[in-house]
Coordinates of N, CA and C in Angstrom, one line a residue:
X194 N 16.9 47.9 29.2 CA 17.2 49.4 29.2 C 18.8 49.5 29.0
X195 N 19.3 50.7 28.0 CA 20.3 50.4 28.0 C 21.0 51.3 29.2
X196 N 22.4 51.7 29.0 CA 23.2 52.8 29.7 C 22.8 54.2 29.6
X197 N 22.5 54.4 28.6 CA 22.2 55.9 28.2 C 20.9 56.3 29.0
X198 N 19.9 55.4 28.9 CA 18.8 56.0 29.3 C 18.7 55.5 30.7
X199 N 19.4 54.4 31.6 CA 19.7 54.6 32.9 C 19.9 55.6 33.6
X200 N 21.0 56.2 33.2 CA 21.8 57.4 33.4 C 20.8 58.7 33.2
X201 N 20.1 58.7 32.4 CA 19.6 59.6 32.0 C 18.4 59.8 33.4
X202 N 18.0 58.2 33.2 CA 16.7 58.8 34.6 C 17.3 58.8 36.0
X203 N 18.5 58.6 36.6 CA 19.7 59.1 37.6 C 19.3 60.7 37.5
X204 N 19.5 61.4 37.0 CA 19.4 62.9 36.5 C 19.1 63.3 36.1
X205 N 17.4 63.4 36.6 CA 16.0 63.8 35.8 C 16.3 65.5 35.5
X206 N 16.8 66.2 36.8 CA 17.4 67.9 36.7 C 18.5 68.2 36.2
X207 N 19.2 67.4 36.7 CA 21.0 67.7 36.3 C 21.5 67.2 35.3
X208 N 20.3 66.9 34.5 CA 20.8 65.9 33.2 C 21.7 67.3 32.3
X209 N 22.3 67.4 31.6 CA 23.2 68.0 30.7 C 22.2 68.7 29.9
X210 N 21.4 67.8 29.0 CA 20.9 68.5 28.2 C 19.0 69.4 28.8
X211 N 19.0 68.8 30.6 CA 18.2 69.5 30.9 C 18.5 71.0 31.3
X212 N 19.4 71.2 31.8 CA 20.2 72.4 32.2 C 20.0 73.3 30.9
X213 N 20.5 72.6 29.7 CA 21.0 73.5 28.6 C 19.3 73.9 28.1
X214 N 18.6 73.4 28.0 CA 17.1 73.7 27.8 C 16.5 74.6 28.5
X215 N 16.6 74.3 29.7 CA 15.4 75.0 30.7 C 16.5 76.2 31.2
X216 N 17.6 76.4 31.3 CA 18.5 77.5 32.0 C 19.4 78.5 31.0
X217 N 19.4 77.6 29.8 CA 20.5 78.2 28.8 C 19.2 78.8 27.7
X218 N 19.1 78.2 27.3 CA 17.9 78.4 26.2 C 17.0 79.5 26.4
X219 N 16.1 79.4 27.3 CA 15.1 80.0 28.2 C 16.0 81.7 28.0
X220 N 16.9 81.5 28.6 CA 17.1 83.6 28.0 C 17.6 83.7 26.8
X221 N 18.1 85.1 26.7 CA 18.7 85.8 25.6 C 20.4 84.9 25.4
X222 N 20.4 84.5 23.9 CA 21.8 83.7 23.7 C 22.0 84.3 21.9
X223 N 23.4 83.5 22.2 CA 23.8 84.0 21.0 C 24.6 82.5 20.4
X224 N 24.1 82.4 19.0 CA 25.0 81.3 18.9 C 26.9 81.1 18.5
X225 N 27.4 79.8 18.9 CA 28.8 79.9 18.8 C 28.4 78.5 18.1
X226 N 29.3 78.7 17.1 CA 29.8 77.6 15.8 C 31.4 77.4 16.3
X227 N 31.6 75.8 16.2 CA 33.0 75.3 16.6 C 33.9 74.7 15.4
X228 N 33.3 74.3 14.5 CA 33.7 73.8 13.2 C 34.6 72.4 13.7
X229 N 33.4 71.4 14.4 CA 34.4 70.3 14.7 C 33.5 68.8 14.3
X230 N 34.2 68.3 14.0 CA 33.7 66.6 13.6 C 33.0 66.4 15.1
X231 N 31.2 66.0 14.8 CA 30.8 65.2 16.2 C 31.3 64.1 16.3
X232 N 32.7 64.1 17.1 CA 32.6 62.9 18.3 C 33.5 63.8 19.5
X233 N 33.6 62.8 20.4 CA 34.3 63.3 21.5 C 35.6 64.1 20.9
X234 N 36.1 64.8 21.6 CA 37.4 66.0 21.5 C 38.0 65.7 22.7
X235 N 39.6 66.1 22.5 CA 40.5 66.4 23.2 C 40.3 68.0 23.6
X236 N 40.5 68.6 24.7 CA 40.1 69.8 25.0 C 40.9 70.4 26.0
X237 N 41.6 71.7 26.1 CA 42.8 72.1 26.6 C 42.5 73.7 26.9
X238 N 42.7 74.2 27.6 CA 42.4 75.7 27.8 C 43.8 76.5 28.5
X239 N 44.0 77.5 27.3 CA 45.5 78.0 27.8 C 45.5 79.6 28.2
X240 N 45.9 79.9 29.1 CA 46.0 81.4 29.3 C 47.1 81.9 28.4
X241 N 46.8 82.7 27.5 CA 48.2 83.6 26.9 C 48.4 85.2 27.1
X242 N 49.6 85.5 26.4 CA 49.1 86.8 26.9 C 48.2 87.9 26.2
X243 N 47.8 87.3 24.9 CA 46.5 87.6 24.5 C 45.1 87.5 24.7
X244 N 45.2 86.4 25.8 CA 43.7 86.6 26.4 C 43.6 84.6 26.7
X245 N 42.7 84.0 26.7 CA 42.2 82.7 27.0 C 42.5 82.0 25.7
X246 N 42.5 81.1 25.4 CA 42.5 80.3 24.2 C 42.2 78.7 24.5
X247 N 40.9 78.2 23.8 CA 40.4 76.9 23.6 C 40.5 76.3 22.6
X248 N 41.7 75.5 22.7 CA 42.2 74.4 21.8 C 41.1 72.9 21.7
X249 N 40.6 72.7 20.9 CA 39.8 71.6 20.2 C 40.6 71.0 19.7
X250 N 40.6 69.4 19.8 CA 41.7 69.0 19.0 C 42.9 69.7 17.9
X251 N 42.5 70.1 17.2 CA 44.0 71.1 16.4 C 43.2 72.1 16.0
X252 N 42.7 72.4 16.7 CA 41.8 74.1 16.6 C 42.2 74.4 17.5
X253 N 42.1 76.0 17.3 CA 42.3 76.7 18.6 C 41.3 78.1 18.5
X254 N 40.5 78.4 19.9 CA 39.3 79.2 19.7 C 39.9 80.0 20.8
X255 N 39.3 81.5 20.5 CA 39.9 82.3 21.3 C 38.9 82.9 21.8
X256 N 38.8 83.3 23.2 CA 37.7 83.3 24.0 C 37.5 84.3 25.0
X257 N 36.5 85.5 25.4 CA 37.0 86.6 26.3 C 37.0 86.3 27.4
X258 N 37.1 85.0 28.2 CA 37.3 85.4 29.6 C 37.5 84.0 30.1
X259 N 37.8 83.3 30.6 CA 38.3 81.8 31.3 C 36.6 81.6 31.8
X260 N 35.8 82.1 32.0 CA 34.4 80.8 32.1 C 33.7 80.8 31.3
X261 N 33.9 81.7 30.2 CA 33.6 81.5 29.2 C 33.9 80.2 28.3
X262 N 35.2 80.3 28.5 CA 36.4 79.1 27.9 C 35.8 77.7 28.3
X263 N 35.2 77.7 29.9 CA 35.3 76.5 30.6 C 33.7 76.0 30.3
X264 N 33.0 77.0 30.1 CA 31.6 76.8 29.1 C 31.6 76.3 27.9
X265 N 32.8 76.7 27.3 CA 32.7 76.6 25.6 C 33.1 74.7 25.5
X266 N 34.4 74.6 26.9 CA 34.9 73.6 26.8 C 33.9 72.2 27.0
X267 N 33.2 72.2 27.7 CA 32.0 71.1 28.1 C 31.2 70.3 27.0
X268 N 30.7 71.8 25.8 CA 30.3 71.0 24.5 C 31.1 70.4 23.7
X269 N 32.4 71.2 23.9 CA 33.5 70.6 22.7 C 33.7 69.5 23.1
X270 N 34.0 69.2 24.2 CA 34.8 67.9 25.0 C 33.2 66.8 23.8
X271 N 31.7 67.0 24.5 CA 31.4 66.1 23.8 C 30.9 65.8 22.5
X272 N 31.4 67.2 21.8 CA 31.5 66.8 19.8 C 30.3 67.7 19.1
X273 N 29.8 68.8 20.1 CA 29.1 69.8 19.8 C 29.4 70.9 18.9
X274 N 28.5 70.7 17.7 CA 29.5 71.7 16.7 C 28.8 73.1 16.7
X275 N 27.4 73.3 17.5 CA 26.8 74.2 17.4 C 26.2 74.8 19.0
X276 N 26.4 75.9 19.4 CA 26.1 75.7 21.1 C 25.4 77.2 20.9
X277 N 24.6 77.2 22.0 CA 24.1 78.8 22.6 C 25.2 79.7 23.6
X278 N 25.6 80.7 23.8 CA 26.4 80.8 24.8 C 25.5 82.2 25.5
X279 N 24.7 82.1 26.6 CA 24.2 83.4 27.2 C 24.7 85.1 27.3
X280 N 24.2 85.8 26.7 CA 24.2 87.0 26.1 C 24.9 87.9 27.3
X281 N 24.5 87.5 28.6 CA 24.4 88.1 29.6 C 25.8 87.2 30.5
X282 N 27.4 88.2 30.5 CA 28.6 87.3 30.7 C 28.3 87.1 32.0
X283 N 27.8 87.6 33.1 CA 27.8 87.0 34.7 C 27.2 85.9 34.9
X284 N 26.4 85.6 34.2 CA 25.7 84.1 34.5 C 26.3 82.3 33.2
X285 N 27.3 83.1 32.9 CA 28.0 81.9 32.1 C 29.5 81.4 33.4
X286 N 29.6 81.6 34.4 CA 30.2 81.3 35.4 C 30.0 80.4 36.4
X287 N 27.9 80.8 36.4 CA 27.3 80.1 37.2 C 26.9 78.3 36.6
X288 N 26.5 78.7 35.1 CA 26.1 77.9 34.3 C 27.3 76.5 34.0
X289 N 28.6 77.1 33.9 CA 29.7 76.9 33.7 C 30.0 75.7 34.4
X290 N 29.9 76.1 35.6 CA 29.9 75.3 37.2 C 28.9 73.7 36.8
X291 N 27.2 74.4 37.0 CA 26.3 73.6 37.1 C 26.5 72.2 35.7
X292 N 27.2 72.8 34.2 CA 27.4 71.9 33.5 C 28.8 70.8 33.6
X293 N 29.7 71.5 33.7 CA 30.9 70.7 34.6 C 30.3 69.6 35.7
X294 N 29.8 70.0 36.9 CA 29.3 69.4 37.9 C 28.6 68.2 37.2
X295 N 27.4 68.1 36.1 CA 26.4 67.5 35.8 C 27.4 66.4 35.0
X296 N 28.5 67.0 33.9 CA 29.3 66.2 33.0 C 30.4 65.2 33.8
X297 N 30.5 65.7 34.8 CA 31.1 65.0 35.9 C 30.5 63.5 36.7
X298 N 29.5 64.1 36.9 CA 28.2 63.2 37.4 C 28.4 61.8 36.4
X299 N 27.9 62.6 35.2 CA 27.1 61.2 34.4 C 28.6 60.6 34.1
X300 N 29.7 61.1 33.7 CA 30.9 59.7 33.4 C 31.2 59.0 35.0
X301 N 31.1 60.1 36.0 CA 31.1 58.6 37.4 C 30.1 57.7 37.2
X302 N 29.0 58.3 37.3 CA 28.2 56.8 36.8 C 28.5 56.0 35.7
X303 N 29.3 56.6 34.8 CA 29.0 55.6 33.9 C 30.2 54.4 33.8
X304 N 31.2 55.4 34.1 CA 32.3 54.4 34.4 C 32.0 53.3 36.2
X305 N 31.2 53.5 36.4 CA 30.5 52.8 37.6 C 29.7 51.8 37.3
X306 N 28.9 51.9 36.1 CA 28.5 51.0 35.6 C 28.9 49.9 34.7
X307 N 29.9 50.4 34.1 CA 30.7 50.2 32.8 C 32.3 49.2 33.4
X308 N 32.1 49.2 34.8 CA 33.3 48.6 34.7 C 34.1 47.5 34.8
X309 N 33.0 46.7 34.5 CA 33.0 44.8 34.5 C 32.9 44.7 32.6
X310 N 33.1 45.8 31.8 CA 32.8 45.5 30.1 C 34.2 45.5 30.0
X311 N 34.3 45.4 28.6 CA 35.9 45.4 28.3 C 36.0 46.1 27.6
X312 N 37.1 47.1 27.1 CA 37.7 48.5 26.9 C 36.8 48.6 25.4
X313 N 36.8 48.1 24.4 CA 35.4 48.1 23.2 C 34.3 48.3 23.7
X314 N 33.9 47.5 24.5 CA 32.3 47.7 25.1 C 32.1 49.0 25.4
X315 N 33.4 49.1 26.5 CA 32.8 50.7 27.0 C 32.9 51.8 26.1
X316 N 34.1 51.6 24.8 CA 34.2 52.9 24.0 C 32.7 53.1 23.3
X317 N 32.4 51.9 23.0 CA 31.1 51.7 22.3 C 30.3 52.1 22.9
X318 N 30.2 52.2 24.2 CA 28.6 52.4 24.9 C 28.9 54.1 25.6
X319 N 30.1 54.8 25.2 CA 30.6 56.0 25.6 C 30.0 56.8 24.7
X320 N 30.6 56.1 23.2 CA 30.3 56.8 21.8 C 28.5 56.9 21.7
X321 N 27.9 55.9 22.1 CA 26.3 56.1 22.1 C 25.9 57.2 22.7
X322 N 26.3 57.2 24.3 CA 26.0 58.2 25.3 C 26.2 58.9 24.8
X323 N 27.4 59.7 24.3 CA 28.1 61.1 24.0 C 27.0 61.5 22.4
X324 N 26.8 60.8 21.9 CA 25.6 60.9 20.3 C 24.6 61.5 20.9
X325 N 23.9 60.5 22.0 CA 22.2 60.8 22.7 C 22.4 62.2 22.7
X326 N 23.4 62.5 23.8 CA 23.6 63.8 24.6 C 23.3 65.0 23.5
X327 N 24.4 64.9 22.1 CA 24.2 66.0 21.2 C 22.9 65.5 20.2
X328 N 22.7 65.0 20.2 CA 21.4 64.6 19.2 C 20.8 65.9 20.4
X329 N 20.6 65.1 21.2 CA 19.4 66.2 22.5 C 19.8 67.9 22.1
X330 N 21.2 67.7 21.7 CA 21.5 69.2 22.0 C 21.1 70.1 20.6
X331 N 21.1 69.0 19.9 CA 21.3 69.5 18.3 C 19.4 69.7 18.4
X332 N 18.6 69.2 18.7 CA 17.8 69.1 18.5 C 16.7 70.1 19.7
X333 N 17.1 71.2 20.6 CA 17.5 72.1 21.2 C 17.8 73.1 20.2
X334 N 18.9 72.9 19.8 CA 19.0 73.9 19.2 C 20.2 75.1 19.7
X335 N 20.8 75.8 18.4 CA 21.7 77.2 19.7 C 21.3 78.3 19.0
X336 N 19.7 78.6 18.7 CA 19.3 79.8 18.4 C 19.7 80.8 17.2
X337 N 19.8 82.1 17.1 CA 20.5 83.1 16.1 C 22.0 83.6 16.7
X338 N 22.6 83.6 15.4 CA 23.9 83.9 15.4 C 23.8 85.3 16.3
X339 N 23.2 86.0 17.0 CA 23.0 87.4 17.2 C 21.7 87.3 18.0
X340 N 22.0 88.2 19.4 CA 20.7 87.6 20.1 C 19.6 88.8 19.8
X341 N 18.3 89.0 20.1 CA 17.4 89.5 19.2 C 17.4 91.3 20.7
X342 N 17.3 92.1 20.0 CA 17.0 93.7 20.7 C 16.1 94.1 20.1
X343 N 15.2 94.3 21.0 CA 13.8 94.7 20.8 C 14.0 96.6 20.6
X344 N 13.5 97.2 19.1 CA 13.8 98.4 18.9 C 12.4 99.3 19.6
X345 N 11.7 98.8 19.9 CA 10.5 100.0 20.3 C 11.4 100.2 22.1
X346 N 11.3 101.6 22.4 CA 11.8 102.3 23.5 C 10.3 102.8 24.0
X347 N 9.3 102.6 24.0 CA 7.9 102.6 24.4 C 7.7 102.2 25.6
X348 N 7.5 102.7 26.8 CA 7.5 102.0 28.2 C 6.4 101.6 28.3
X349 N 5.0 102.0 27.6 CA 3.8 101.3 27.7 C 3.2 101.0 26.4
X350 N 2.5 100.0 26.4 CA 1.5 99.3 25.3 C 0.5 100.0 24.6

């Protein structure tokens, strides 16, 4: 068995790409396009005084509200070029949290496991993990550019 799928059954709920399926997916989303090469990113979030700004390696994405930013930052960090982001802004705070927490999780374990390899091994067995993750996500999916409004104003059937 390798790392990837260890880890994975550590975190049958809090797995990253379970969250994003069953919590993110599951409502109304809209998709965000990042325009970045899949692999891991360097990831930087700056308050200006124009508003939030999420720097991707030499990008910079501009963002309406800091948990938004801290949402947007989770996929970027791992090389997601296509994400859903919840239509509905109070619950991208909550979400925000639970994905941080989970992305947190799996590098303790993994640098927990990883730490008798030598600095190759582990880039290598990082670069796998960080693939799985967005293969999972890519194949998930981040929905329509525009989340769908139902036009009938009809209160009954």
């Amino acid at each position: 068995m390798n790392v990837t799928d260890f880890i994975k059954e550590q975190f049958v709920d809090d797995w990253l790409t379970t969250i994003y399926r069953e919590k993110i997916r599951t409502q109304r989303t809209r998709a965000f396009r990042f325009g970045i090469e899949p692999r891991e990113q360097s990831v930087e979030i700056f308050q200006t005084l124009l508003g939030v700004e999420l720097k991707v390696g030499n990008k910079k994405v501009s963002c309406p509200d800091f948990s938004t930013a801290r949402y947007l930052s989770i996929f970027a960090r791992i090389g997601c070029d296509e994400v859903a982001i919840p239509y509905d802004i109070t619950k991208i705070s909550t979400l925000a949290d639970e994905l941080e927490s989970s992305w947190q999780k799996i590098l303790l374990l993994f640098f927990d496991l990883t730490t008798e390899k030598s600095a190759a091994t582990r880039g290598k067995l990082k670069a796998s993990l960080l693939k799985n993750i967005r293969s999972d996500l890519k194949e998930i999916g981040a929905g329509a550019l525009t989340p769908e409004f139902r036009q009938s104003t009809k209160q009954r059937s």
